[in-house]
Short mmCIF file of C-alpha atoms and ligand atoms in Angstrom, two decimals:
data_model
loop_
_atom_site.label_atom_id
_atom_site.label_comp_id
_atom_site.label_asym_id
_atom_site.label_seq_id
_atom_site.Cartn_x
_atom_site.Cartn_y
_atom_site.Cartn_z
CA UNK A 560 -15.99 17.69 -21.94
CA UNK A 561 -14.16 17.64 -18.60
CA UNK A 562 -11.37 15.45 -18.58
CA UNK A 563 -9.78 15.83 -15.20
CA UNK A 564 -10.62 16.78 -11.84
CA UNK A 565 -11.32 20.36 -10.77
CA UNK A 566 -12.36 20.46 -7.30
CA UNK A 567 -9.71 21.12 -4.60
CA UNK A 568 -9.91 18.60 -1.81
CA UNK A 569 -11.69 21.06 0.53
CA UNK A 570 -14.66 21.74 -2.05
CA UNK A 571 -14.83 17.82 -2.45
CA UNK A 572 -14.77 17.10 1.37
CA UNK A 573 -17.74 19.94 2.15
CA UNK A 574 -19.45 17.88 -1.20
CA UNK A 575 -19.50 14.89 0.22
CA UNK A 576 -20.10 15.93 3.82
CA UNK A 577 -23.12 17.54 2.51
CA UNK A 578 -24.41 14.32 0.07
CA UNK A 579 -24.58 11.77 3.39
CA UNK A 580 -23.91 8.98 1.20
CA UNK A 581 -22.09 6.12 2.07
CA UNK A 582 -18.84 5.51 0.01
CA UNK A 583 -17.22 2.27 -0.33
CA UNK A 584 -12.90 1.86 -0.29
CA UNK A 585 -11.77 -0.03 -3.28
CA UNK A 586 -9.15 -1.80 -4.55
CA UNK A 587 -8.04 -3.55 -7.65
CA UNK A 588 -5.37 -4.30 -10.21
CA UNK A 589 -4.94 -6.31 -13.49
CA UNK A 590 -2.44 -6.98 -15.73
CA UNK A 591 -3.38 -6.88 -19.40
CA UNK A 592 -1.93 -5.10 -22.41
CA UNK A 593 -3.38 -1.68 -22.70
CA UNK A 594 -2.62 -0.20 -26.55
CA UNK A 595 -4.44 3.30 -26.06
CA UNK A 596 -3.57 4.15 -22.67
CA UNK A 597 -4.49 7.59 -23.26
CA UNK A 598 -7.81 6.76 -24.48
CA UNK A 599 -8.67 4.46 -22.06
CA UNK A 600 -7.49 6.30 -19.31
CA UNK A 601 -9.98 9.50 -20.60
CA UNK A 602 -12.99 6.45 -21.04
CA UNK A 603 -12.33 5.52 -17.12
CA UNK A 604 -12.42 9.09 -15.85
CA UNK A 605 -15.68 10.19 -18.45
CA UNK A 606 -17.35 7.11 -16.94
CA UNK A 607 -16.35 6.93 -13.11
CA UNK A 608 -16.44 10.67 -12.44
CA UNK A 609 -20.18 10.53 -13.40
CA UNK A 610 -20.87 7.54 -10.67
CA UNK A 611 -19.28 10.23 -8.34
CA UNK A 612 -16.14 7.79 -8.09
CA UNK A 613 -13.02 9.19 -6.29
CA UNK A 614 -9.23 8.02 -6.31
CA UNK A 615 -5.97 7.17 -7.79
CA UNK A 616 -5.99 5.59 -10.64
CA UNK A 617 -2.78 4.34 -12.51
CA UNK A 618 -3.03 2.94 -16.69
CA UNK A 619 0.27 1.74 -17.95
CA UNK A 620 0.38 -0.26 -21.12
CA UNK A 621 0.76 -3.34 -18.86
CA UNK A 622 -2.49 -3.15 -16.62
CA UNK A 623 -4.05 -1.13 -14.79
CA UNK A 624 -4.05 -0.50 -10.54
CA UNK A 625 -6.90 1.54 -9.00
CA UNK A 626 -8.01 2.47 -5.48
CA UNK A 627 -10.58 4.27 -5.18
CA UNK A 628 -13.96 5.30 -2.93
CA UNK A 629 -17.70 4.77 -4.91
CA UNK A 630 -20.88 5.94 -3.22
CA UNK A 631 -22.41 2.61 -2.05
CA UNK A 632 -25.68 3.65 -4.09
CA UNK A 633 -23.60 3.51 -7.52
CA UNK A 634 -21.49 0.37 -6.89
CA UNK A 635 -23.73 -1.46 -9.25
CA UNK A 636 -23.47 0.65 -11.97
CA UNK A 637 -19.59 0.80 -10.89
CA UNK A 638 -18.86 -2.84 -11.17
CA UNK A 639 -21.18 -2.87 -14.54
CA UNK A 640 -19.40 -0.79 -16.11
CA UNK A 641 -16.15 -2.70 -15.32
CA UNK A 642 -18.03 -5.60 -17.11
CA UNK A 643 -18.08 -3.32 -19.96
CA UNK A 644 -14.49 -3.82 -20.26
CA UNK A 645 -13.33 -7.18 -21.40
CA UNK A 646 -10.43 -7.37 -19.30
CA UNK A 647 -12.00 -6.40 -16.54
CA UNK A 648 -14.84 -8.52 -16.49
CA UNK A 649 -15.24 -10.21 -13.06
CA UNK A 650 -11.77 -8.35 -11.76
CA UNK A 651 -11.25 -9.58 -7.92
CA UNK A 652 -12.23 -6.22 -6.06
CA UNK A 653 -11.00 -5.51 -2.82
CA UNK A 654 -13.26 -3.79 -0.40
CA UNK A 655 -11.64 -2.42 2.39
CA UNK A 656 -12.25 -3.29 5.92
CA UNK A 657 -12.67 0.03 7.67
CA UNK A 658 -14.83 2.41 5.33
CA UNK A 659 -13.99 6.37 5.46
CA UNK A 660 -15.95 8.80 3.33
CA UNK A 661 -12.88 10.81 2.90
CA UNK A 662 -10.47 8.48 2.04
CA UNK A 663 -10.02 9.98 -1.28
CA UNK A 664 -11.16 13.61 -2.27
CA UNK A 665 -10.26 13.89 -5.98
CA UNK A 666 -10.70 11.22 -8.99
CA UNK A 667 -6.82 11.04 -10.61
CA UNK A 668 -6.45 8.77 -13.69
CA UNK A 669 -3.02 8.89 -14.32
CA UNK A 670 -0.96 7.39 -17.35
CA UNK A 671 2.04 5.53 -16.02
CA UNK A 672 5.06 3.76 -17.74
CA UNK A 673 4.16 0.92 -15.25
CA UNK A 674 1.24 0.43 -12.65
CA UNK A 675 3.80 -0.38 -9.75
CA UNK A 676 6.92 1.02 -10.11
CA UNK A 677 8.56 -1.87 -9.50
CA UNK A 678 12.07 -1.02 -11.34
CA UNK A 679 12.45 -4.40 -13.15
CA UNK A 680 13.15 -4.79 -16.36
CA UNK A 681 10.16 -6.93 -17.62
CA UNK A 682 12.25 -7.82 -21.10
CA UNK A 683 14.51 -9.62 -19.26
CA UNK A 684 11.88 -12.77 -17.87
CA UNK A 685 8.39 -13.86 -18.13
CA UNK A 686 6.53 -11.94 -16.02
CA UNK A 687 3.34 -14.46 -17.05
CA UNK A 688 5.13 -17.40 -14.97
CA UNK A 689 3.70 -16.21 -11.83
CA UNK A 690 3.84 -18.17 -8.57
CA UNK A 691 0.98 -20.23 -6.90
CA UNK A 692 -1.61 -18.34 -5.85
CA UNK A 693 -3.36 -19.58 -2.18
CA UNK A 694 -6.57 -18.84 -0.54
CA UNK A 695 -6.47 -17.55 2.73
CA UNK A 696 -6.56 -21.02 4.64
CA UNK A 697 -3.95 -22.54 2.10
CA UNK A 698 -1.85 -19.72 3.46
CA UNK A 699 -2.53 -20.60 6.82
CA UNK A 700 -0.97 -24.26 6.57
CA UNK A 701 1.43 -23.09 4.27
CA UNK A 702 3.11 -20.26 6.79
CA UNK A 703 3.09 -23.14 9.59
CA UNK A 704 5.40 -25.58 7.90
CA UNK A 705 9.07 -25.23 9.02
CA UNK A 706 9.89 -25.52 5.52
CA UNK A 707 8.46 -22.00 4.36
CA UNK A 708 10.43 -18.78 4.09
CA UNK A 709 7.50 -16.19 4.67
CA UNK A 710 8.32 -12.47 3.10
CA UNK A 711 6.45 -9.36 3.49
CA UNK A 712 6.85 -7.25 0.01
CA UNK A 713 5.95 -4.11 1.52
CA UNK A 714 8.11 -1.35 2.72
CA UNK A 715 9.18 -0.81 6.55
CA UNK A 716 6.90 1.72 7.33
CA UNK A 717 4.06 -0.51 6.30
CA UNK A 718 5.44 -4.08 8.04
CA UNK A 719 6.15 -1.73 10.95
CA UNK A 720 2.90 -1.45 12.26
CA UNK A 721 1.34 -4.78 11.32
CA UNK A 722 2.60 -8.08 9.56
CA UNK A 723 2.01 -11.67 9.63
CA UNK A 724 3.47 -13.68 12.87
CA UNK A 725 6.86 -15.09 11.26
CA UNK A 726 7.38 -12.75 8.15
CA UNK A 727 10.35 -11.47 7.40
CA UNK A 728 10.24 -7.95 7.07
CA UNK A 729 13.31 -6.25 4.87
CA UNK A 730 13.94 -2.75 6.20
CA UNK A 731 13.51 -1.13 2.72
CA UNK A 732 11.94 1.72 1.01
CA UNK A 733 11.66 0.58 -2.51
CA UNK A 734 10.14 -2.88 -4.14
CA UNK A 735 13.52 -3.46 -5.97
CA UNK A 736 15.44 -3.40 -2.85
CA UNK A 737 13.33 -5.87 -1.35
CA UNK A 738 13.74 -8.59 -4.11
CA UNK A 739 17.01 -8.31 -4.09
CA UNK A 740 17.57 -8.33 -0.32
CA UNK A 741 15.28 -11.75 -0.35
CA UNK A 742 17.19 -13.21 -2.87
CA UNK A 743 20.67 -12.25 -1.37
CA UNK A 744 19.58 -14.19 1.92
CA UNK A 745 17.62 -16.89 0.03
CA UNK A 746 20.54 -18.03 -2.15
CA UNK A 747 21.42 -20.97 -0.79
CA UNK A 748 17.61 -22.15 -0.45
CA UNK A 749 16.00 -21.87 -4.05
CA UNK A 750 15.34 -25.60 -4.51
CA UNK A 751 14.84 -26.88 -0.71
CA UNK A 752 12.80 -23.81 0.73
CA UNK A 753 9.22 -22.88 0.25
CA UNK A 754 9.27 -19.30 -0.70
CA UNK A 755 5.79 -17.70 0.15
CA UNK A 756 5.30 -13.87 -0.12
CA UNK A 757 2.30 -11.49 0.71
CA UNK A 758 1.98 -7.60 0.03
CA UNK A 759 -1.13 -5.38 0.28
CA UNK A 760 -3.74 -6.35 -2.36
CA UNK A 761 -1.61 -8.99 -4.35
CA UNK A 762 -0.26 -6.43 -6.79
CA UNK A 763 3.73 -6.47 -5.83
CA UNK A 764 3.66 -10.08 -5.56
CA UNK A 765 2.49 -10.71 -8.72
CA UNK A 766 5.55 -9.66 -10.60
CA UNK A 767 8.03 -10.72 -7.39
CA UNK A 768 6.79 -14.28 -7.82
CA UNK A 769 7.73 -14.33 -11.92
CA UNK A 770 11.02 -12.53 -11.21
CA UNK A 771 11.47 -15.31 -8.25
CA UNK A 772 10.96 -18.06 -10.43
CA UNK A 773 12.90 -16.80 -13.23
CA UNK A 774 15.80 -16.50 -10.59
CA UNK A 775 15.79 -20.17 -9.87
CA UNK A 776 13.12 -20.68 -6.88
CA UNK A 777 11.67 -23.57 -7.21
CA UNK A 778 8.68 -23.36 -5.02
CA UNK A 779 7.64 -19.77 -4.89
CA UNK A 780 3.59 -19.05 -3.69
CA UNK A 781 1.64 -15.86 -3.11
CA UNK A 782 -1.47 -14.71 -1.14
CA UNK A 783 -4.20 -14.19 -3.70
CA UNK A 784 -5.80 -10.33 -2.93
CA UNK A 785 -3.13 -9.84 -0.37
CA UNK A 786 -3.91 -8.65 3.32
CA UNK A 787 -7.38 -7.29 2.21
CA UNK A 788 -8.63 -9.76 0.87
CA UNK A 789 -7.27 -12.48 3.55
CA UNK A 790 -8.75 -10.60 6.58
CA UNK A 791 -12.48 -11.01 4.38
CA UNK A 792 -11.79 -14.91 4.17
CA UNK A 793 -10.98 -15.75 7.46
CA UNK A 794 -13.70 -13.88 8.71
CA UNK A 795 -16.21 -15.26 6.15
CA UNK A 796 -14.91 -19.04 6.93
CA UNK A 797 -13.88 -18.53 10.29
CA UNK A 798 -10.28 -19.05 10.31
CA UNK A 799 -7.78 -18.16 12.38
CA UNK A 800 -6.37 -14.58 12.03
CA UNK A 801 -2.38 -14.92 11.76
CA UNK A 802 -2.12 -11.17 10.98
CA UNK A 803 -0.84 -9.40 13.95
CA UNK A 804 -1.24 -5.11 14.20
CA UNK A 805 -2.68 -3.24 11.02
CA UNK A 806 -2.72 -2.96 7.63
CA UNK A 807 -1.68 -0.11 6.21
CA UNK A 808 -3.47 1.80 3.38
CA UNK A 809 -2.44 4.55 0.40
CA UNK A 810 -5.44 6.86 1.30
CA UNK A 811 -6.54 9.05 3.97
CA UNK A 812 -7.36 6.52 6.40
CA UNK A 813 -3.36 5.31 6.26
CA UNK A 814 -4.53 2.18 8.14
CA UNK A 815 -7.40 -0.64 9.17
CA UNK A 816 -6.74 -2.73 12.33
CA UNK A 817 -6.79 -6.00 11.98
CA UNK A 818 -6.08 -7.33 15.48
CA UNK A 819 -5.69 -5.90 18.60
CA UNK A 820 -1.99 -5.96 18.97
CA UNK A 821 -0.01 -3.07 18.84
CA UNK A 822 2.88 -3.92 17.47
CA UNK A 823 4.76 -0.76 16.54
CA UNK A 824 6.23 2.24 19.07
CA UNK A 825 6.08 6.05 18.94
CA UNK A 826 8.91 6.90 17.31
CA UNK A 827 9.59 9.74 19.61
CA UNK A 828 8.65 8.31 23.56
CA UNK A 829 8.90 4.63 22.39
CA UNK A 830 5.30 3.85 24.11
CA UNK A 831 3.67 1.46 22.30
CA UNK A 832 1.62 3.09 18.97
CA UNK A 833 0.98 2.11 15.98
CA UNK A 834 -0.87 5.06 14.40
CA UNK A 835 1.17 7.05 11.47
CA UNK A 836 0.92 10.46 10.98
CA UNK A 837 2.50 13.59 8.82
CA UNK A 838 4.25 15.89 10.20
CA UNK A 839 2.29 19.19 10.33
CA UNK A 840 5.13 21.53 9.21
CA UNK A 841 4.23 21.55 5.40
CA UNK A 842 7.90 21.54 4.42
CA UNK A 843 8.14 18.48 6.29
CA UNK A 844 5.81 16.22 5.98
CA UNK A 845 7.97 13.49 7.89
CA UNK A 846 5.77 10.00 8.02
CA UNK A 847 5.68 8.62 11.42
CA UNK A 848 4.90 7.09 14.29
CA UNK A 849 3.47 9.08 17.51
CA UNK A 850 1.23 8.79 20.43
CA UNK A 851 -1.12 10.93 21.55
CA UNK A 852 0.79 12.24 24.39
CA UNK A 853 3.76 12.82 22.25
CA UNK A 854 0.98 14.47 18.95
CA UNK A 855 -0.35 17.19 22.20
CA UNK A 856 3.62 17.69 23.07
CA UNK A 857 5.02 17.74 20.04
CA UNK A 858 1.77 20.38 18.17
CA UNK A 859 1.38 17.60 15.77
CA UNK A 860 5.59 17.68 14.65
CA UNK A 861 8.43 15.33 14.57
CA UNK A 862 10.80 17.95 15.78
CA UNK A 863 10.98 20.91 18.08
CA UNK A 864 12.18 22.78 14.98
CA UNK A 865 9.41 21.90 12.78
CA UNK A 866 7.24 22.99 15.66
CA UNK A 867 8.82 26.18 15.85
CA UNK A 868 8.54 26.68 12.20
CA UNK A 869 4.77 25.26 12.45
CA UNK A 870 4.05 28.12 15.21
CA UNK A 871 4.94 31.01 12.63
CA UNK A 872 2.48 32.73 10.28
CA UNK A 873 1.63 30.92 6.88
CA UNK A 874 3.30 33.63 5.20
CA UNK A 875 6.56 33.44 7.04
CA UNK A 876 6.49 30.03 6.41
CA UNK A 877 5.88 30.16 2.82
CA UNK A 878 8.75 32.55 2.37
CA UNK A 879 11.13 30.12 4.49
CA UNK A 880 10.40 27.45 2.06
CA UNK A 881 10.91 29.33 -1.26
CA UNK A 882 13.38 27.78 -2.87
CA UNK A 883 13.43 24.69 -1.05
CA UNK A 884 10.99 22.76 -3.23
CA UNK A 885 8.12 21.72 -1.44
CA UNK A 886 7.95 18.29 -0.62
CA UNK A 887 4.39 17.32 -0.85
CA UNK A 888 4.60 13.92 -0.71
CA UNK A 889 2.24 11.99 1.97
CA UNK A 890 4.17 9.07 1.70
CA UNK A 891 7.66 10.37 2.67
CA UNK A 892 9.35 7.96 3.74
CA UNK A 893 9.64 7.69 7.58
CA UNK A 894 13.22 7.78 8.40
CA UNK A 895 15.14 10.33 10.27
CA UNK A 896 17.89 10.64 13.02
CA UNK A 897 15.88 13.01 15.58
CA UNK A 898 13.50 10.04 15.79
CA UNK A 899 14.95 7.67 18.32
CA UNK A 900 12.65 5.05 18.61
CA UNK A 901 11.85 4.01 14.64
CA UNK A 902 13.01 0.74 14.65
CA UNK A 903 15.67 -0.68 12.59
CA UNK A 904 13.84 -3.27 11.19
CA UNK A 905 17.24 -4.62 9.51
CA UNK A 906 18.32 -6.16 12.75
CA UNK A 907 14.76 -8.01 13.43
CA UNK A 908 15.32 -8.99 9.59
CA UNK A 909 18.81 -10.63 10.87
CA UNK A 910 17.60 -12.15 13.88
CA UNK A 911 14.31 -13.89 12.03
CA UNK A 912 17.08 -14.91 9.57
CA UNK A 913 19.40 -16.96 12.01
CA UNK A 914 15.92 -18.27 13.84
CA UNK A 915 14.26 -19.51 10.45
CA UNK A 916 16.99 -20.57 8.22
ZN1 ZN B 1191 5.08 9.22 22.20
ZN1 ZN B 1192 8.89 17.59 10.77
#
């Protein structure tokens, strides 16, 4: 019995080139009390890796948060088998906008202490209290009443490139810094402001609007299915888009527009850009910001010395990094001095402060 993916991503990417089906991007979370994480984490990957599902799949004892890509033929069979499992049974599914065969090339069920790692310490408040949950056009009234504080949970290098008109976007790399950033500023506002959050799929703000509550916010709302599933509302009713840029995505596609605004810069001309990518020296991996002009300049780097290192041969390169650790991680966060024009979102953070408080 195979328990875990053995394909490297380049066998699964000639796989599915050579299949022609169409896959579907997925998203969805719940929170329920897992006992047997273990065992239901081997059920999910026995099941979905014989409907040819890919992607990252996280079990804690407290829920469970999946994104993942299905062959269009098998999404039947998919969602019946989540039917199968009684806490899963009609779980809100985001489909994704923009649909990319290769947004995920291995299936990963991984057993987590927590499904976001959201560094709260759950003992400490209900996390069932949650805040409101509105539909997308509830939102829209909602983020047009001078009374409403409206927060982006996500980290910079996500609000950077696309975020609803009026959010406030805290400059931060981690969840926990976020929440307590809001509720530094916020302070003096938990009774007479309305305090109305959004993140990607719903996820973050699930717990932010229990810990919110518990901290004495009186009117605390959240967008049901974040960003996702907004964008399929207003274009199923017809209501007014109020998300300006892109959304961006944990898979291979990193992004799906949403409106035509470019709202970000390349981080290295400062021409507006709004399309992230990894550095290409391997030992790198910097996430940012460039334009085309800058990507055929720069050989796909962030620096002139990661370009230089980029040019040597693989082995060279290996045997600079020995030692070094290789940091492998996609999502590296995007900060770094040689970069002159990532924006310090701190100060727009300030400024939207002053204008809406
Ligand atoms: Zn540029
Ligand atoms: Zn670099």
């Amino acid at each position: 019995m195979q328990l875990y993916n053995n394909l490297s991503a380049k066998e699964r990417a000639e796989l599915i080139e050579q299949a022609g089906k169409e896959r579907l991007t997925i998203s969805f979370y719940k929170y329920a009390k897992i006992n047997n994480t273990e065992i239901f984490r081997n059920h999910l990957f026995l099941a979905w890796d014989q409907l040819e599902v890919l992607g990252r799949i996280y079990v804690a004892t407290e829920g469970i948060n999946a994104q993942l890509s299905v062959p269009a033929e098998n999404f039947e069979a998919f969602k019946n088998h989540l039917d199968t499992i009684s806490f899963l049974e009609n779980v809100r599914l985001n489909i994704a906008i923009e649909h990319n065969n290769f947004a995920f090339l291995k299936l990963k069920v991984k057993v987590r202490k927590k499904i976001v790692a959201d560094g709260l310490n759950d003992e400490t408040f209900d996390v069932t209290n949650k805040g409101v949950h509105v539909n997308a056009k509830k939102f829209n009234e909602l983020i047009e009443d001078p009374n409403t504080v409206l927060v982006d949970m996500r980290n910079h290098y996500e609000s950077e490139i696309g975020h609803f008109k009026n959010a406030v976007t805290p400059d931060v790399d981690t969840f926990r810094e976020s929440l307590d950033l809001i509720e530094e500023d916020l302070r003096e506002h938990k009774e007479d402001k309305k305090l109305v959050m959004y993140c990607t799929g719903g996820i973050r703000c699930e717990k932010a609007s229990a810990y919110y509550k518990h901290k004495g916010f009186k009117n605390v709302f959240q967008l049901e299915g974040g960003i996702i599933n907004y964008v399929r509302q207003i274009e199923a009713e017809g209501l007014e888009n109020k998300f300006l840029g892109k959304n961006f995505v944990f898979d291979e596609r990193r992004s799906e527009r949403i409106s035509d605004d470019v709202i970000a810069n390349c981080h290295q001309c400062g021409e507006p850009a709004d399309l992230h990518t990894n550095c290409a020296n391997e030992a790198c991996h910097l996430l940012f910001i460039q334009c085309d002009s800058c990507k055929e300049k720069m050989e796909n780097c962030c620096s002139t010395n990661c370009m230089e290192i980029n040019r040597l041969p693989y082995e060279e390169q290996k045997a600079l990094r020995k030692g070094q650790g290789n940091s492998n991680d996609i999502f590296k966060k995007g900060r770094a001095d040689h970069l002159p024009y990532k924006k310090d979102l701190r100060n727009i953070f300030e400024t939207l402060k002053t204008d809406k408080i």
